[in-house]
Amino acid sequence: MIQRLHRSDLGNSLRTLMENDPAFRPVAYFSMEVGLKESIPTYSGGLGVLAGDILKSAADLGVPMAGVTLLYRKGYFVQEFNESDWQLEKPVVWDPSKELTLLPNRVTVTLEGREIQVGVWVYECVGATGYPLPIYFLDTDFEPNHPDDRTLCWYLYGGDNRYRLRQEFILGVGGLRILRDLGYMNIDTFHLNEGHAGFLTLELMREQGYYDPDKIREQVVFTTHTPVPAGHDYFQFNMIDEVFPPDAKSTIHRMLPNREGVSMTELGLLYSRYVNGVAKKHAEVSNDMFKMETVDWITNGIHPTTWISSGMRKLYNKHIPGWELDPGRLVQALTIPKEEIWAAHQASKLRLFARILETNGVQLDPDVLTIGFARRAATYKRADLLLTDVKRLKDIAGGKKVQFVFAGKSHPHDNGGKTLLQKIRRAAKELENDIPIVFIDNYNMEIASLLTQGVDVWLNTPVRPREASGTSGMKCAMNGIMNFSVLDGWWIEGWIEDVTGWSIGPEPTEKNANTDYDENLDANDLYNKLEKKVIPTYYKNHDKWVDMMKHTIALDASFFNTHRVVREYAAKAYSIDFRGM
Ligand SMILES: *Cc1c(COP(=O)(O)O)cnc(C)c1O
């Protein structure tokens, strides 16, 4: 068992702690992307933002952890549109040395017969009580690496499958070698946030010097995030055989015999002592998909002080002291006076509208019900469900009764997603005089926080059960904003009709019972509830509206936060002793 750090240790670096205390055993958290803030553009969406939020909460709580990810010198991308509303991707220009510190450590990995030097940058994430948690960003853009190898840590989801395979080898194998070089000899647990870093099991086996899979399992835990098989990385053995060095090649064949390739998810499932999904429903779907019974769940959360507006933060500090380190106390939100909640909310709404005026030249009305929708423009997220029946939408929301704000990036290779974006932007122009619809370009963490603090309702319409968890709705809950969402992912756990928001479409009954159903049901239900519940409550029953806001904070924000998530991981997945925390 490892102890929480004493306050007197705060301010020391992990390195000093490791040298002074051989019993100190941190958790190494591996993630293909980490989203800490928009000025470190090494994330594309929910997976990375979740990783960042978990690491921040671990720092706040003083949990000994270190993050490992890749640097991505070219970031994800900056989103622009041409005259036909088609998404264009522009490279991100950022200077890692402004945000991170390059360490002198170098290790080598061999890929395609060439030695590659892997270096590392560090970001020190300082928690609320001063506890420093290091996050390591691996990089290969150094002399004397071969020009092809120097670009291996440039693009997030940019290259082909072979590029991806090499990136994942660098993350798993290079990442573990770097940790050892930095002095991390006593790692308690390797946490794989999604399967991408699964090749670290090869390096653990090599370090061990003999083949014993059980000993590897004892050290690894795995969080799966994708409820559909197509979402899992898969590499054919004929490619692996060309790329990997001989020892890694023979080990991976031995670990996954009688197969044609490596599914990173399967690798994670087979070589971990604990596996979890990211919401209750997602664990059920995963158990079905993998034909297992042991996938547990730890429902995702968001980092409280990253996502809360300054106004709400002041309000909670005044009425619920201590909530920042213990967000469970937000159950007391029901005692906050209604006028104060409303005033703080309207201030965030004005801030969002000021930004929209600046970037889009559109003046939205702060007294009009404003519905937000922003996420990756993947087709399963169905950003266009709202536009299923435009005439009906006009009847219900026309005359500027409702205004909508959209944002979202499509994956560069996803033409379906780009078509979705085009459809929304074109609808915005057609409906201009009837239903204001604004599209904010270049969705990132900064725009996400403006939106999840400043709209009145958060719309979410994924095809179930494709939304493993979803987290943007939790950011809204932290700011007292109700969700209006298909019952999937976290919302099944956070939803109380007319209390924390509204559902769209059928209720989940037994396992997977709602994977095949009439898609029109969702659109119909969306329109019905918008007309009969959401609009009338907003305009005619202000007291009930604000009461729902308070219940959203008390019931949802108190639970769907990464402080609770980290405590759950510590209790179920790591072997950390939480006394005194
Ligand atoms: C929170 C966040 C997400 C994840 O939102 P979902 O609801 O899970 O889709 C994606 N992108 C950014 C920039 C975010 O801040």
Short mmCIF file of C-alpha atoms in Angstrom, two decimals, residues 90-282:
data_model
loop_
_atom_site.label_atom_id
_atom_site.label_comp_id
_atom_site.label_asym_id
_atom_site.label_seq_id
_atom_site.Cartn_x
_atom_site.Cartn_y
_atom_site.Cartn_z
CA LYS A 90 -4.81 24.11 -41.21
CA PRO A 91 -1.70 23.11 -39.27
CA VAL A 92 -1.43 24.30 -35.69
CA VAL A 93 1.59 26.40 -34.98
CA TRP A 94 2.81 25.98 -31.44
CA ASP A 95 6.13 26.11 -29.69
CA PRO A 96 6.46 23.31 -27.14
CA SER A 97 9.24 25.16 -25.36
CA LYS A 98 6.76 27.86 -24.30
CA GLU A 99 4.71 25.34 -22.32
CA LEU A 100 7.00 22.41 -21.59
CA THR A 101 10.55 21.75 -20.47
CA LEU A 102 12.82 19.53 -22.55
CA LEU A 103 14.66 17.06 -20.31
CA PRO A 104 18.13 15.73 -21.13
CA ASN A 105 17.01 12.09 -21.00
CA ARG A 106 17.14 10.00 -24.17
CA VAL A 107 16.32 6.35 -24.77
CA THR A 108 16.32 4.37 -28.01
CA VAL A 109 13.78 2.13 -29.66
CA THR A 110 14.29 0.23 -32.89
CA LEU A 111 11.64 0.33 -35.63
CA GLU A 112 11.98 -0.80 -39.24
CA GLY A 113 15.56 -1.74 -38.47
CA ARG A 114 16.55 1.81 -37.50
CA GLU A 115 17.43 3.05 -34.05
CA ILE A 116 15.35 6.02 -32.98
CA GLN A 117 16.24 8.33 -30.15
CA VAL A 118 13.23 9.19 -28.03
CA GLY A 119 13.39 12.31 -25.92
CA VAL A 120 10.96 13.77 -23.43
CA TRP A 121 9.38 17.04 -22.45
CA VAL A 122 7.73 17.57 -19.09
CA TYR A 123 4.77 19.61 -17.96
CA GLU A 124 4.35 19.98 -14.24
CA CYS A 125 0.69 20.00 -13.35
CA VAL A 126 0.44 21.65 -9.96
CA GLY A 127 -2.58 20.66 -7.88
CA ALA A 128 -4.76 22.88 -5.73
CA THR A 129 -2.61 22.25 -2.66
CA GLY A 130 0.69 22.63 -4.51
CA TYR A 131 1.33 18.97 -5.31
CA PRO A 132 3.33 18.67 -8.56
CA LEU A 133 2.30 15.92 -10.97
CA PRO A 134 4.57 15.44 -14.00
CA ILE A 135 3.20 14.73 -17.46
CA TYR A 136 5.76 13.44 -19.95
CA PHE A 137 5.46 14.16 -23.67
CA LEU A 138 7.58 11.88 -25.87
CA ASP A 139 9.26 13.30 -28.95
CA THR A 140 11.50 11.91 -31.72
CA ASP A 141 12.22 15.11 -33.65
CA PHE A 142 15.93 15.13 -32.83
CA GLU A 143 19.29 14.72 -34.50
CA PRO A 144 20.53 12.14 -35.47
CA ASN A 145 17.18 10.43 -36.19
CA HIS A 146 16.29 9.52 -39.77
CA PRO A 147 14.02 12.22 -41.34
CA ASP A 148 11.05 9.81 -41.44
CA ASP A 149 11.46 8.98 -37.79
CA ARG A 150 11.69 12.62 -36.80
CA THR A 151 8.09 13.14 -37.86
CA LEU A 152 6.68 10.24 -35.81
CA CYS A 153 5.48 12.52 -33.02
CA TRP A 154 4.15 15.28 -35.27
CA TYR A 155 0.55 14.35 -36.00
CA LEU A 156 -2.28 13.19 -33.81
CA TYR A 157 -4.38 10.77 -35.90
CA GLY A 158 -2.67 12.10 -39.01
CA GLY A 159 -0.86 9.31 -40.81
CA ASP A 160 -1.68 5.82 -42.02
CA ASN A 161 -1.93 2.63 -39.99
CA ARG A 162 1.80 1.98 -40.17
CA TYR A 163 2.54 5.47 -38.81
CA ARG A 164 0.07 4.77 -36.05
CA LEU A 165 1.69 1.43 -35.23
CA ARG A 166 5.06 3.11 -34.85
CA GLN A 167 3.55 5.86 -32.69
CA GLU A 168 1.98 3.29 -30.41
CA PHE A 169 5.28 1.43 -30.08
CA ILE A 170 6.97 4.67 -29.10
CA LEU A 171 4.23 5.44 -26.59
CA GLY A 172 4.22 2.02 -24.92
CA VAL A 173 7.82 0.82 -25.21
CA GLY A 174 9.56 4.21 -25.48
CA GLY A 175 7.35 5.58 -22.70
CA LEU A 176 8.30 2.87 -20.25
CA ARG A 177 12.01 3.17 -21.13
CA ILE A 178 11.86 6.91 -20.53
CA LEU A 179 10.18 6.40 -17.16
CA ARG A 180 12.95 4.03 -16.11
CA ASP A 181 15.57 6.46 -17.34
CA LEU A 182 13.92 9.18 -15.26
CA GLY A 183 14.26 6.98 -12.19
CA TYR A 184 10.82 5.42 -11.90
CA MET A 185 11.81 1.99 -10.70
CA ASN A 186 8.89 1.28 -8.35
CA ILE A 187 5.78 1.80 -10.39
CA ASP A 188 2.68 0.48 -8.63
CA THR A 189 0.38 0.33 -11.63
CA PHE A 190 0.52 1.03 -15.35
CA HIS A 191 -2.84 2.46 -16.35
CA LEU A 192 -3.69 2.17 -20.06
CA ASN A 193 -6.21 4.89 -20.93
CA GLU A 194 -7.54 3.06 -24.02
CA GLY A 195 -5.46 0.36 -25.74
CA HIS A 196 -2.97 2.58 -27.58
CA ALA A 197 -0.12 2.07 -25.11
CA GLY A 198 -0.63 -1.71 -24.88
CA PHE A 199 2.83 -2.49 -26.28
CA LEU A 200 4.25 -1.51 -22.92
CA THR A 201 3.42 -5.09 -21.93
CA LEU A 202 6.15 -6.18 -24.38
CA GLU A 203 8.68 -4.02 -22.62
CA LEU A 204 7.57 -5.27 -19.20
CA MET A 205 8.11 -8.81 -20.47
CA ARG A 206 11.55 -7.92 -21.84
CA GLU A 207 12.55 -6.27 -18.55
CA GLN A 208 11.41 -9.34 -16.67
CA GLY A 209 13.73 -11.49 -18.74
CA TYR A 210 11.44 -14.51 -18.89
CA TYR A 211 7.97 -15.24 -20.17
CA ASP A 212 5.34 -15.01 -17.42
CA PRO A 213 2.12 -13.27 -18.47
CA ASP A 214 0.64 -13.37 -14.96
CA LYS A 215 3.43 -11.15 -13.67
CA ILE A 216 2.62 -8.63 -16.38
CA ARG A 217 -1.11 -8.70 -15.59
CA GLU A 218 -0.38 -7.90 -11.98
CA GLN A 219 1.02 -4.53 -13.00
CA VAL A 220 -1.45 -3.29 -15.61
CA VAL A 221 -4.99 -1.92 -15.58
CA PHE A 222 -6.96 -1.03 -18.71
CA THR A 223 -9.78 1.40 -19.42
CA THR A 224 -11.71 0.78 -22.63
CA HIS A 225 -13.54 3.70 -24.23
CA THR A 226 -15.06 2.47 -27.46
CA PRO A 227 -18.32 0.54 -27.58
CA VAL A 228 -17.96 -0.61 -31.21
CA PRO A 229 -15.40 -3.09 -32.61
CA ALA A 230 -14.53 -0.79 -35.55
CA GLY A 231 -13.26 1.80 -33.11
CA HIS A 232 -10.43 -0.40 -31.87
CA ASP A 233 -6.92 -0.16 -33.34
CA TYR A 234 -5.92 -3.27 -35.24
CA PHE A 235 -2.55 -4.10 -36.83
CA GLN A 236 -1.90 -7.07 -39.16
CA PHE A 237 1.00 -9.27 -38.17
CA ASN A 238 2.56 -8.92 -41.62
CA MET A 239 2.97 -5.20 -40.94
CA ILE A 240 4.14 -5.76 -37.37
CA ASP A 241 6.73 -8.21 -38.65
CA GLU A 242 8.14 -5.54 -40.94
CA VAL A 243 8.23 -2.84 -38.30
CA PHE A 244 9.10 -4.41 -34.94
CA PRO A 245 12.56 -5.45 -33.74
CA PRO A 246 13.04 -9.24 -33.48
CA ASP A 247 12.57 -9.63 -29.71
CA ALA A 248 9.36 -7.60 -29.62
CA LYS A 249 8.11 -9.47 -32.66
CA SER A 250 8.53 -12.89 -31.13
CA THR A 251 7.03 -11.77 -27.82
CA ILE A 252 3.90 -10.34 -29.39
CA HIS A 253 3.39 -13.51 -31.45
CA ARG A 254 3.70 -15.53 -28.27
CA MET A 255 1.31 -13.27 -26.34
CA LEU A 256 -1.38 -13.41 -29.02
CA PRO A 257 -1.02 -16.79 -30.73
CA ASN A 258 -3.13 -18.07 -33.64
CA ARG A 259 -4.17 -14.65 -34.84
CA GLU A 260 -3.63 -12.61 -37.96
CA GLY A 261 -3.01 -9.40 -36.16
CA VAL A 262 -3.09 -7.44 -32.95
CA SER A 263 -6.18 -5.75 -31.60
CA MET A 264 -4.90 -3.25 -29.05
CA THR A 265 -8.13 -3.68 -27.10
CA GLU A 266 -7.65 -7.44 -26.94
CA LEU A 267 -4.08 -6.92 -25.78
CA GLY A 268 -5.35 -4.65 -23.01
CA LEU A 269 -8.09 -7.08 -22.01
CA LEU A 270 -5.81 -10.09 -21.88
CA TYR A 271 -2.88 -8.51 -20.08
CA SER A 272 -4.51 -6.42 -17.35
CA ARG A 273 -5.57 -7.31 -13.84
CA TYR A 274 -8.51 -4.93 -13.94
CA VAL A 275 -10.60 -3.64 -16.86
CA ASN A 276 -13.25 -0.98 -16.80
CA GLY A 277 -15.61 0.84 -19.11
CA VAL A 278 -16.47 4.49 -18.63
CA ALA A 279 -20.17 4.26 -17.70
CA LYS A 280 -22.44 1.49 -16.42
CA LYS A 281 -24.13 0.97 -19.76
CA HIS A 282 -20.78 1.00 -21.54
#
